[in-house]
Amino acid sequence: MGRPLGALLLRSNPFAPQIIRFIQNAIPTKIRAGFPQLIKKVVLIMHPMLNIAVKAAIRAGKLIYRAGDNLDHLTVTKKSHADYVSEVDRAAERIIIEALHDAYPSHAILAEESGAQGQSEYVWIIDPLDGTTNFLHGVPQYAVSIGLQHNGVLTQAVIYDPTKNDLFTATRGRGAFLNDKRLRVSKRKEMADSLICTGFPYSNMEHMDAYLGVFKDVMQKSAGLRRPGAASLDLAWTAAGRYDGFFETGLKPWDMAAGCLLITEAGGMVSDLKGADTFLQSGHVCAGNPFIHPQLLEIIAPHLTPGLKA
């Protein structure tokens, strides 16, 4: 699948040998047998800030993956209804923040567990373990998500799935990738042929009735509806064309920042439930390819309550 990683990196990055060694050492031992294949698939030419985020995500992913072998021994705290945090979430977040601050000490941080830190035109938006409930139950559908905003505009994105060695990356204006494969959203044009993804409201039930109305309509009008339980991966899979569309309410910026950039860089569309670009502020998101996105909005529209329109 293309030229060797080393040759391409050496052309584009003087630190290529260090990067290759770092990625190799970061892969968990029990899946290192697949490393030669991964090496051929890793995104080859990256923005410097994306390089730092990738290294941080892989290091955090390594920690999470190993912790999955000892789930019974983890310390878990319940933050709210159906919302949990483990010592693994916190440790992974520390790894990421330390790596980013070592490289960019003046940058601000917005992270799920530690909140907002600092003020800067650059803001890193971090979910160290998206899909914590899945992880705690041994369900291999979770990811590390890191996005970067510059003056309020999403510019870099990393989503790393340590269970599959899937590394999703995007830089604004440079496209989106899964390892070394350029991503494009699906080409399906009809809702009746489309596979749609969603996420159930899990802690804030304020919009549950409206959501269930949308859920019912989409289920009846699409080819299928899925709810895997990790919004960052749901968005990444939409960018990869595995899903044709996605919608969810009540998300936080760290759930969707990186995934939304992946979708737009893969040729897709992202908005709130009204079609506006305030999804990071509202927490309500609708995404998909250019054909399915407007059809999803049309299905959603009759169910919008004043709260979902705000």
mmCIF file of C-alpha atoms in Angstrom, residues 2-148:
data_model
loop_
_atom_site.group_PDB
_atom_site.id
_atom_site.type_symbol
_atom_site.label_atom_id
_atom_site.label_comp_id
_atom_site.label_asym_id
_atom_site.label_seq_id
_atom_site.Cartn_x
_atom_site.Cartn_y
_atom_site.Cartn_z
ATOM 1 C CA GLY A 2 2.259 2.755 -1.251
ATOM 2 C CA ARG A 3 5.843 3.475 -0.382
ATOM 3 C CA PRO A 4 7.376 2.510 2.978
ATOM 4 C CA LEU A 5 6.595 4.885 5.820
ATOM 5 C CA GLY A 6 10.248 5.565 6.504
ATOM 6 C CA ALA A 7 11.020 6.758 2.983
ATOM 7 C CA LEU A 8 8.045 9.083 2.874
ATOM 8 C CA LEU A 9 8.626 10.481 6.342
ATOM 9 C CA LEU A 10 12.316 11.058 5.671
ATOM 10 C CA ARG A 11 11.334 13.155 2.681
ATOM 11 C CA SER A 12 8.864 15.267 4.594
ATOM 12 C CA ASN A 13 10.078 15.313 8.178
ATOM 13 C CA PRO A 14 13.636 15.467 9.544
ATOM 14 C CA PHE A 15 12.455 13.784 12.748
ATOM 15 C CA ALA A 16 11.110 10.746 10.884
ATOM 16 C CA PRO A 17 13.342 8.132 12.568
ATOM 17 C CA GLN A 18 12.280 9.313 16.022
ATOM 18 C CA ILE A 19 8.609 9.337 14.984
ATOM 19 C CA ILE A 20 8.813 5.815 13.576
ATOM 20 C CA ARG A 21 10.524 4.504 16.712
ATOM 21 C CA PHE A 22 7.981 6.239 18.925
ATOM 22 C CA ILE A 23 5.008 4.755 17.083
ATOM 23 C CA GLN A 24 6.575 1.295 17.119
ATOM 24 C CA ASN A 25 7.245 1.410 20.846
ATOM 25 C CA ALA A 26 3.749 2.729 21.547
ATOM 26 C CA ILE A 27 1.949 -0.245 20.030
ATOM 27 C CA PRO A 28 0.737 -2.681 22.727
ATOM 28 C CA THR A 29 2.787 -5.887 22.752
ATOM 29 C CA LYS A 30 -0.105 -8.227 22.145
ATOM 30 C CA ILE A 31 -1.029 -6.492 18.897
ATOM 31 C CA ARG A 32 2.495 -5.617 17.818
ATOM 32 C CA ALA A 33 2.440 -8.521 15.369
ATOM 33 C CA GLY A 34 0.339 -6.295 13.154
ATOM 34 C CA PHE A 35 2.808 -3.421 13.342
ATOM 35 C CA PRO A 36 4.349 -3.904 9.867
ATOM 36 C CA GLN A 37 0.889 -3.419 8.403
ATOM 37 C CA LEU A 38 0.227 -0.425 10.618
ATOM 38 C CA ILE A 39 3.530 1.185 9.645
ATOM 39 C CA LYS A 40 2.397 1.127 6.024
ATOM 40 C CA LYS A 41 -0.908 2.727 6.933
ATOM 41 C CA VAL A 42 0.045 5.565 9.289
ATOM 42 C CA VAL A 43 -0.578 9.031 7.916
ATOM 43 C CA LEU A 44 2.665 9.997 6.308
ATOM 44 C CA ILE A 45 2.914 13.754 6.060
ATOM 45 C CA MET A 46 1.485 15.698 8.970
ATOM 46 C CA HIS A 47 1.240 19.238 10.214
ATOM 47 C CA PRO A 48 3.672 19.641 13.158
ATOM 48 C CA MET A 49 0.830 20.211 15.629
ATOM 49 C CA LEU A 50 -0.926 17.124 14.331
ATOM 50 C CA ASN A 51 2.266 15.102 14.819
ATOM 51 C CA ILE A 52 2.335 16.053 18.494
ATOM 52 C CA ALA A 53 -1.339 15.196 18.938
ATOM 53 C CA VAL A 54 -0.910 11.832 17.205
ATOM 54 C CA LYS A 55 1.970 10.880 19.482
ATOM 55 C CA ALA A 56 -0.060 11.885 22.536
ATOM 56 C CA ALA A 57 -3.131 9.969 21.366
ATOM 57 C CA ILE A 58 -1.160 6.791 20.676
ATOM 58 C CA ARG A 59 0.566 6.969 24.051
ATOM 59 C CA ALA A 60 -2.778 7.429 25.818
ATOM 60 C CA GLY A 61 -4.326 4.673 23.720
ATOM 61 C CA LYS A 62 -1.559 2.294 24.751
ATOM 62 C CA LEU A 63 -2.321 2.950 28.411
ATOM 63 C CA ILE A 64 -6.064 2.444 27.912
ATOM 64 C CA TYR A 65 -5.645 -0.744 25.902
ATOM 65 C CA ARG A 66 -3.440 -2.332 28.544
ATOM 66 C CA ALA A 67 -5.826 -1.314 31.311
ATOM 67 C CA GLY A 68 -8.554 -3.239 29.520
ATOM 68 C CA ASP A 69 -6.933 -6.450 30.750
ATOM 69 C CA ASN A 70 -7.581 -5.480 34.382
ATOM 70 C CA LEU A 71 -11.054 -3.973 34.378
ATOM 71 C CA ASP A 72 -12.010 -5.567 37.698
ATOM 72 C CA HIS A 73 -9.226 -3.683 39.468
ATOM 73 C CA LEU A 74 -10.015 -0.177 38.195
ATOM 74 C CA THR A 75 -11.261 2.614 40.424
ATOM 75 C CA VAL A 76 -14.456 3.988 38.889
ATOM 76 C CA THR A 77 -16.436 7.059 39.964
ATOM 77 C CA LYS A 78 -19.989 7.864 38.921
ATOM 78 C CA LYS A 79 -20.172 11.520 37.824
ATOM 79 C CA SER A 80 -23.916 11.500 37.110
ATOM 80 C CA HIS A 81 -26.565 9.122 35.823
ATOM 81 C CA ALA A 82 -24.904 6.698 33.369
ATOM 82 C CA ASP A 83 -21.771 8.896 33.265
ATOM 83 C CA TYR A 84 -18.607 7.344 34.669
ATOM 84 C CA VAL A 85 -14.948 8.227 34.985
ATOM 85 C CA SER A 86 -12.154 5.809 35.786
ATOM 86 C CA GLU A 87 -8.564 6.235 36.855
ATOM 87 C CA VAL A 88 -7.697 5.307 33.260
ATOM 88 C CA ASP A 89 -9.584 8.335 31.897
ATOM 89 C CA ARG A 90 -7.652 10.618 34.223
ATOM 90 C CA ALA A 91 -4.274 9.018 33.557
ATOM 91 C CA ALA A 92 -4.786 9.150 29.785
ATOM 92 C CA GLU A 93 -5.803 12.793 30.016
ATOM 93 C CA ARG A 94 -2.658 13.642 31.987
ATOM 94 C CA ILE A 95 -0.508 11.975 29.330
ATOM 95 C CA ILE A 96 -2.144 14.004 26.575
ATOM 96 C CA ILE A 97 -2.066 17.341 28.377
ATOM 97 C CA GLU A 98 1.574 16.920 29.395
ATOM 98 C CA ALA A 99 2.579 16.101 25.819
ATOM 99 C CA LEU A 100 0.704 19.087 24.408
ATOM 100 C CA HIS A 101 1.977 21.490 27.058
ATOM 101 C CA ASP A 102 5.551 20.280 26.618
ATOM 102 C CA ALA A 103 5.329 21.171 22.932
ATOM 103 C CA TYR A 104 3.036 24.202 23.193
ATOM 104 C CA PRO A 105 3.096 25.595 26.746
ATOM 105 C CA SER A 106 1.064 28.688 25.839
ATOM 106 C CA HIS A 107 -1.861 26.757 24.343
ATOM 107 C CA ALA A 108 -5.137 26.428 26.235
ATOM 108 C CA ILE A 109 -6.811 23.136 27.099
ATOM 109 C CA LEU A 110 -10.457 22.075 27.225
ATOM 110 C CA ALA A 111 -10.593 18.502 28.504
ATOM 111 C CA GLU A 112 -13.412 16.283 29.716
ATOM 112 C CA GLU A 113 -12.029 15.459 33.142
ATOM 113 C CA SER A 114 -9.980 18.541 34.071
ATOM 114 C CA GLY A 115 -12.028 21.212 32.305
ATOM 115 C CA ALA A 116 -10.660 24.443 30.860
ATOM 116 C CA GLN A 117 -7.066 25.512 31.427
ATOM 117 C CA GLY A 118 -5.529 28.766 30.216
ATOM 118 C CA GLN A 119 -6.478 31.252 27.528
ATOM 119 C CA SER A 120 -5.022 31.279 24.029
ATOM 120 C CA GLU A 121 -5.945 31.593 20.375
ATOM 121 C CA TYR A 122 -5.096 27.868 20.286
ATOM 122 C CA VAL A 123 -7.352 25.523 22.279
ATOM 123 C CA TRP A 124 -6.874 21.751 22.437
ATOM 124 C CA ILE A 125 -10.188 19.928 22.943
ATOM 125 C CA ILE A 126 -9.600 16.517 24.509
ATOM 126 C CA ASP A 127 -11.604 13.426 25.329
ATOM 127 C CA PRO A 128 -9.023 10.989 26.708
ATOM 128 C CA LEU A 129 -11.421 8.041 26.605
ATOM 129 C CA ASP A 130 -14.602 8.467 24.598
ATOM 130 C CA GLY A 131 -16.830 5.492 25.268
ATOM 131 C CA THR A 132 -15.916 4.945 28.909
ATOM 132 C CA THR A 133 -19.010 2.831 29.573
ATOM 133 C CA ASN A 134 -18.129 0.574 26.643
ATOM 134 C CA PHE A 135 -14.560 0.279 27.915
ATOM 135 C CA LEU A 136 -15.647 -0.584 31.459
ATOM 136 C CA HIS A 137 -17.859 -3.375 30.120
ATOM 137 C CA GLY A 138 -15.186 -4.794 27.828
ATOM 138 C CA VAL A 139 -16.895 -3.553 24.667
ATOM 139 C CA PRO A 140 -14.128 -2.695 22.143
ATOM 140 C CA GLN A 141 -15.695 0.524 20.871
ATOM 141 C CA TYR A 142 -13.884 3.480 22.396
ATOM 142 C CA ALA A 143 -11.270 6.005 21.337
ATOM 143 C CA VAL A 144 -8.955 8.861 22.195
ATOM 144 C CA SER A 145 -10.114 12.130 20.632
ATOM 145 C CA ILE A 146 -8.045 15.319 20.286
ATOM 146 C CA GLY A 147 -9.077 18.404 18.331
ATOM 147 C CA LEU A 148 -7.446 21.813 17.962
#
